[in-house]
mmCIF file of C-alpha atoms in Angstrom:
data_model
loop_
_atom_site.group_PDB
_atom_site.id
_atom_site.type_symbol
_atom_site.label_atom_id
_atom_site.label_comp_id
_atom_site.label_asym_id
_atom_site.label_seq_id
_atom_site.Cartn_x
_atom_site.Cartn_y
_atom_site.Cartn_z
ATOM 1 C CA SER A 1 30.948 33.721 33.170
ATOM 2 C CA GLN A 2 28.957 30.657 34.295
ATOM 3 C CA GLU A 3 25.641 30.065 32.511
ATOM 4 C CA LEU A 4 24.294 28.912 35.623
ATOM 5 C CA GLU A 5 25.206 31.120 38.536
ATOM 6 C CA GLN A 6 25.174 29.821 42.319
ATOM 7 C CA SER A 7 25.257 31.655 45.418
ATOM 8 C CA PRO A 8 26.566 31.559 47.861
ATOM 9 C CA GLN A 9 29.982 29.844 46.635
ATOM 10 C CA SER A 10 30.369 28.528 50.221
ATOM 11 C CA LEU A 11 28.267 28.533 53.420
ATOM 12 C CA ILE A 12 29.241 27.347 56.935
ATOM 13 C CA VAL A 13 26.248 26.967 59.349
ATOM 14 C CA GLN A 14 25.862 25.611 62.896
ATOM 15 C CA GLU A 15 23.925 22.467 63.005
ATOM 16 C CA GLY A 16 20.171 22.952 63.370
ATOM 17 C CA LYS A 17 20.106 25.999 61.289
ATOM 18 C CA ASN A 18 18.257 26.848 58.168
ATOM 19 C CA LEU A 19 19.922 27.863 54.848
ATOM 20 C CA THR A 20 19.248 28.386 51.287
ATOM 21 C CA ILE A 21 21.377 28.033 48.184
ATOM 22 C CA ASN A 22 20.281 29.621 44.855
ATOM 23 C CA CYS A 23 20.748 28.952 41.307
ATOM 24 C CA THR A 24 20.146 31.489 38.567
ATOM 25 C CA SER A 25 20.057 31.077 34.618
ATOM 26 C CA SER A 26 20.092 34.151 31.947
ATOM 27 C CA LYS A 27 18.050 31.783 29.831
ATOM 28 C CA THR A 28 14.980 29.534 30.505
ATOM 29 C CA LEU A 29 15.929 25.933 31.158
ATOM 30 C CA TYR A 30 14.645 22.589 30.360
ATOM 31 C CA GLY A 31 14.484 21.383 33.879
ATOM 32 C CA LEU A 32 16.536 22.007 36.891
ATOM 33 C CA TYR A 33 18.480 19.477 38.706
ATOM 34 C CA TRP A 34 19.952 19.329 41.998
ATOM 35 C CA TYR A 35 22.969 17.187 42.867
ATOM 36 C CA LYS A 36 25.053 16.584 46.220
ATOM 37 C CA GLN A 37 28.575 15.659 45.799
ATOM 38 C CA LYS A 38 30.656 14.764 48.733
ATOM 39 C CA TYR A 39 34.230 15.973 48.449
ATOM 40 C CA GLY A 40 36.173 14.284 45.726
ATOM 41 C CA GLU A 41 33.298 11.662 44.976
ATOM 42 C CA GLY A 42 30.759 11.408 42.390
ATOM 43 C CA LEU A 43 27.376 13.233 42.321
ATOM 44 C CA ILE A 44 24.265 12.139 43.938
ATOM 45 C CA PHE A 45 20.970 13.196 42.231
ATOM 46 C CA LEU A 46 18.661 14.934 44.884
ATOM 47 C CA MET A 47 15.661 16.318 42.714
ATOM 48 C CA MET A 48 14.325 17.413 39.357
ATOM 49 C CA LEU A 49 11.974 20.092 38.969
ATOM 50 C CA GLN A 50 10.387 20.798 35.338
ATOM 51 C CA LYS A 51 7.402 23.004 35.643
ATOM 52 C CA GLY A 52 7.564 26.690 36.431
ATOM 53 C CA GLY A 53 6.297 27.269 40.049
ATOM 54 C CA GLU A 54 7.288 23.674 41.058
ATOM 55 C CA GLU A 55 8.232 22.713 44.598
ATOM 56 C CA LYS A 56 9.593 19.431 45.739
ATOM 57 C CA SER A 57 10.708 18.216 49.213
ATOM 58 C CA HIS A 58 12.589 15.099 50.337
ATOM 59 C CA GLU A 59 13.591 14.738 53.967
ATOM 60 C CA LYS A 60 14.657 18.372 55.112
ATOM 61 C CA ILE A 61 15.353 19.339 51.747
ATOM 62 C CA THR A 62 13.058 21.507 49.660
ATOM 63 C CA ALA A 63 13.849 22.655 46.182
ATOM 64 C CA LYS A 64 11.726 25.356 44.274
ATOM 65 C CA LEU A 65 11.648 26.548 40.708
ATOM 66 C CA ASP A 66 10.316 30.045 39.707
ATOM 67 C CA GLU A 67 7.569 30.549 37.020
ATOM 68 C CA LYS A 68 10.136 31.621 34.445
ATOM 69 C CA LYS A 69 12.053 28.492 34.913
ATOM 70 C CA GLN A 70 15.243 30.369 35.321
ATOM 71 C CA GLN A 71 15.769 30.439 39.177
ATOM 72 C CA SER A 72 15.810 27.917 41.618
ATOM 73 C CA SER A 73 16.435 27.674 45.402
ATOM 74 C CA LEU A 74 17.465 24.805 47.577
ATOM 75 C CA HIS A 75 16.464 24.981 51.323
ATOM 76 C CA ILE A 76 17.552 22.908 54.016
ATOM 77 C CA THR A 77 15.862 23.100 57.561
ATOM 78 C CA ALA A 78 17.553 22.247 60.605
ATOM 79 C CA SER A 79 20.837 21.339 58.726
ATOM 80 C CA GLN A 80 22.930 18.079 59.955
ATOM 81 C CA PRO A 81 26.471 17.421 59.717
ATOM 82 C CA SER A 82 25.378 14.771 57.135
ATOM 83 C CA HIS A 83 24.258 17.511 54.921
ATOM 84 C CA ALA A 84 27.702 18.949 54.308
ATOM 85 C CA GLY A 85 29.202 18.528 50.668
ATOM 86 C CA ILE A 86 29.034 20.453 47.582
ATOM 87 C CA TYR A 87 25.618 21.376 46.154
ATOM 88 C CA LEU A 88 25.365 21.675 42.363
ATOM 89 C CA CYS A 89 22.630 22.749 40.161
ATOM 90 C CA GLY A 90 22.092 21.549 36.631
ATOM 91 C CA GLY A 91 20.185 22.912 33.882
ATOM 92 C CA GLY A 92 18.689 21.071 30.877
ATOM 93 C CA ARG A 93 19.618 23.146 27.601
ATOM 94 C CA SER A 94 17.767 22.360 24.255
ATOM 95 C CA GLY A 95 19.499 20.977 21.200
ATOM 96 C CA GLY A 96 22.213 19.783 23.182
ATOM 97 C CA TYR A 97 21.113 16.120 23.281
ATOM 98 C CA ASN A 98 21.062 15.559 27.028
ATOM 99 C CA LYS A 99 23.500 18.298 27.723
ATOM 100 C CA LEU A 100 23.359 19.276 31.390
ATOM 101 C CA ILE A 101 25.106 22.464 32.325
ATOM 102 C CA PHE A 102 26.319 22.916 35.619
ATOM 103 C CA GLY A 103 26.882 25.590 38.119
ATOM 104 C CA ALA A 104 30.159 26.077 39.923
ATOM 105 C CA GLY A 105 28.525 24.795 43.123
ATOM 106 C CA THR A 106 28.129 25.688 46.842
ATOM 107 C CA ARG A 107 30.401 24.254 49.585
ATOM 108 C CA LEU A 108 28.411 23.687 52.567
ATOM 109 C CA ALA A 109 30.043 22.894 56.075
ATOM 110 C CA VAL A 110 27.827 22.259 59.001
ATOM 111 C CA HIS A 111 29.404 22.440 62.411
ATOM 112 C CA PRO A 112 27.911 20.609 65.371
ATOM 113 C CA GLU B 1 23.631 -2.608 41.919
ATOM 114 C CA ALA B 2 22.841 -0.107 39.282
ATOM 115 C CA GLN B 3 26.047 1.769 38.857
ATOM 116 C CA VAL B 4 28.659 3.742 36.743
ATOM 117 C CA THR B 5 32.079 2.367 37.328
ATOM 118 C CA GLN B 6 35.238 4.497 36.320
ATOM 119 C CA ASN B 7 38.941 3.228 36.569
ATOM 120 C CA PRO B 8 41.295 4.271 37.701
ATOM 121 C CA ARG B 9 40.171 6.449 40.565
ATOM 122 C CA TYR B 10 43.334 8.035 40.879
ATOM 123 C CA LEU B 11 46.130 8.629 38.096
ATOM 124 C CA ILE B 12 49.329 10.620 37.937
ATOM 125 C CA THR B 13 51.058 10.626 34.545
ATOM 126 C CA VAL B 14 53.729 12.441 32.616
ATOM 127 C CA THR B 15 53.007 14.986 29.840
ATOM 128 C CA GLY B 16 52.610 13.164 26.515
ATOM 129 C CA LYS B 17 52.071 9.657 27.563
ATOM 130 C CA LYS B 18 48.826 8.271 26.332
ATOM 131 C CA LEU B 19 46.132 7.293 28.759
ATOM 132 C CA THR B 20 42.840 5.771 28.810
ATOM 133 C CA VAL B 21 40.142 6.262 31.546
ATOM 134 C CA THR B 22 37.382 3.536 31.486
ATOM 135 C CA CYS B 23 33.684 3.974 32.146
ATOM 136 C CA SER B 24 31.033 1.298 32.272
ATOM 137 C CA GLN B 25 27.533 1.143 33.263
ATOM 138 C CA ASN B 26 25.380 -1.760 33.839
ATOM 139 C CA MET B 27 21.726 0.037 33.502
ATOM 140 C CA ASN B 28 21.611 -0.505 29.747
ATOM 141 C CA HIS B 29 21.671 3.298 29.317
ATOM 142 C CA GLU B 30 21.948 4.741 25.847
ATOM 143 C CA TYR B 31 23.285 7.947 26.810
ATOM 144 C CA MET B 32 26.638 8.403 28.369
ATOM 145 C CA SER B 33 28.929 11.355 28.813
ATOM 146 C CA TRP B 34 32.188 12.549 30.246
ATOM 147 C CA TYR B 35 32.618 15.861 32.269
ATOM 148 C CA ARG B 36 35.619 17.517 33.928
ATOM 149 C CA GLN B 37 35.205 19.497 37.099
ATOM 150 C CA ASP B 38 37.597 22.381 38.051
ATOM 151 C CA PRO B 39 37.659 24.617 40.877
ATOM 152 C CA GLY B 40 35.339 27.628 40.147
ATOM 153 C CA LEU B 41 34.224 26.289 36.626
ATOM 154 C CA GLY B 42 31.937 23.634 37.696
ATOM 155 C CA LEU B 43 31.347 20.507 35.515
ATOM 156 C CA ARG B 44 32.025 20.956 31.864
ATOM 157 C CA GLN B 45 30.989 18.511 29.116
ATOM 158 C CA ILE B 46 33.809 16.839 27.268
ATOM 159 C CA TYR B 47 31.993 14.441 24.901
ATOM 160 C CA TYR B 48 28.805 12.780 25.047
ATOM 161 C CA SER B 49 27.378 9.454 23.310
ATOM 162 C CA MET B 50 23.670 8.685 22.230
ATOM 163 C CA ASN B 51 24.317 5.118 21.427
ATOM 164 C CA VAL B 52 26.673 2.829 20.145
ATOM 165 C CA GLU B 53 29.023 4.376 17.347
ATOM 166 C CA VAL B 54 27.267 7.821 17.913
ATOM 167 C CA THR B 55 29.361 10.171 19.600
ATOM 168 C CA ASP B 56 29.666 14.013 19.503
ATOM 169 C CA LYS B 57 31.668 16.877 21.107
ATOM 170 C CA GLY B 58 30.567 18.560 24.248
ATOM 171 C CA ASP B 59 32.108 22.145 25.330
ATOM 172 C CA VAL B 60 35.720 21.261 25.941
ATOM 173 C CA PRO B 61 36.543 18.340 23.642
ATOM 174 C CA GLU B 62 40.244 19.590 22.646
ATOM 175 C CA GLY B 63 42.841 17.109 23.580
ATOM 176 C CA TYR B 64 40.226 14.108 24.328
ATOM 177 C CA LYS B 65 38.995 11.270 22.200
ATOM 178 C CA VAL B 66 36.048 8.928 23.069
ATOM 179 C CA SER B 67 34.566 5.720 21.519
ATOM 180 C CA ARG B 68 31.340 3.874 21.777
ATOM 181 C CA LYS B 69 31.679 0.580 20.555
ATOM 182 C CA GLU B 70 29.607 -1.376 23.237
ATOM 183 C CA LYS B 71 26.480 0.059 24.787
ATOM 184 C CA ARG B 72 28.029 -0.315 28.243
ATOM 185 C CA ASN B 73 31.475 1.339 27.810
ATOM 186 C CA PHE B 74 32.632 4.651 26.859
ATOM 187 C CA PRO B 75 36.115 4.998 27.488
ATOM 188 C CA LEU B 76 38.048 8.444 27.447
ATOM 189 C CA ILE B 77 41.355 8.674 25.756
ATOM 190 C CA LEU B 78 44.003 11.363 26.324
ATOM 191 C CA GLU B 79 46.473 10.737 23.196
ATOM 192 C CA SER B 80 49.046 13.217 24.513
ATOM 193 C CA PRO B 81 48.210 14.544 27.951
ATOM 194 C CA SER B 82 49.288 18.112 29.233
ATOM 195 C CA PRO B 83 49.087 19.561 32.579
ATOM 196 C CA ASN B 84 46.080 21.732 31.624
ATOM 197 C CA GLN B 85 44.001 18.331 31.613
ATOM 198 C CA THR B 86 44.823 17.846 35.317
ATOM 199 C CA SER B 87 41.409 17.589 36.653
ATOM 200 C CA LEU B 88 38.608 15.322 38.205
ATOM 201 C CA TYR B 89 36.780 13.591 35.433
ATOM 202 C CA PHE B 90 33.277 12.071 35.654
ATOM 203 C CA CYS B 91 31.372 9.783 33.429
ATOM 204 C CA ALA B 92 27.725 9.873 33.544
ATOM 205 C CA SER B 93 24.779 7.874 32.080
ATOM 206 C CA SER B 94 21.038 8.379 31.324
ATOM 207 C CA LEU B 95 18.476 5.960 30.028
ATOM 208 C CA ARG B 96 17.559 8.254 26.997
ATOM 209 C CA ARG B 97 17.761 11.222 25.197
ATOM 210 C CA GLY B 98 15.812 13.963 27.453
ATOM 211 C CA ASP B 99 16.380 12.004 30.608
ATOM 212 C CA TYR B 100 18.632 14.466 32.774
ATOM 213 C CA GLY B 101 18.631 12.356 35.847
ATOM 214 C CA TYR B 102 22.207 11.266 35.296
ATOM 215 C CA THR B 103 23.926 8.523 37.282
ATOM 216 C CA PHE B 104 27.427 9.382 37.811
ATOM 217 C CA GLY B 105 30.665 7.835 38.372
ATOM 218 C CA SER B 106 32.833 8.190 41.402
ATOM 219 C CA GLY B 107 35.263 10.240 39.407
ATOM 220 C CA THR B 108 38.786 10.031 38.361
ATOM 221 C CA ARG B 109 41.458 12.395 39.650
ATOM 222 C CA LEU B 110 44.309 12.953 37.124
ATOM 223 C CA THR B 111 47.483 14.860 37.394
ATOM 224 C CA VAL B 112 49.718 15.420 34.636
ATOM 225 C CA VAL B 113 53.183 16.488 35.315
#
């Protein structure tokens, strides 16, 4: 099983709708990172959360990290077709010299 | 432009034919890493390097080799590719240890037949 579980695996929404993607770890993480991947392309760094309870926003995307630093959510408000892609959460793991472990990803499609 | 460059983008090869996927970064980053991405499994780390001549295994190193002779380059070598190495490969770099804000390359889609 994945060390980082993402849900849902895939999501189809109508343009303008809000949506939330979740990322859960069984262990405390040294930072939680959200990336976006366009199909078949590289990953683009979105946000980094390091402190328990932290929340960050960029444009219409908000990410939160719970107090235990084991669960994060990514919320998109008023989704647009440009938000479509694969969202991956990555967690920092100690002792691994910058090893970032990733969830399996959430595929998002936004229909006009 | 600051970037991680991988080549080739696409590669189809036959079982057992040695190949190298190149990775180069122009940001003077100390840390570089290779990941493979497979459906349902996400990204898994193959090898990483903390600096020149310092490399170590990630989670799935079998069948791969790496070298770090220069700071900017981190090639991935498949000495005898097999079909189970068919995957999408990503090279990533970060400034230093403890910096998880990786910059990723655009990926190399490898098919081994």
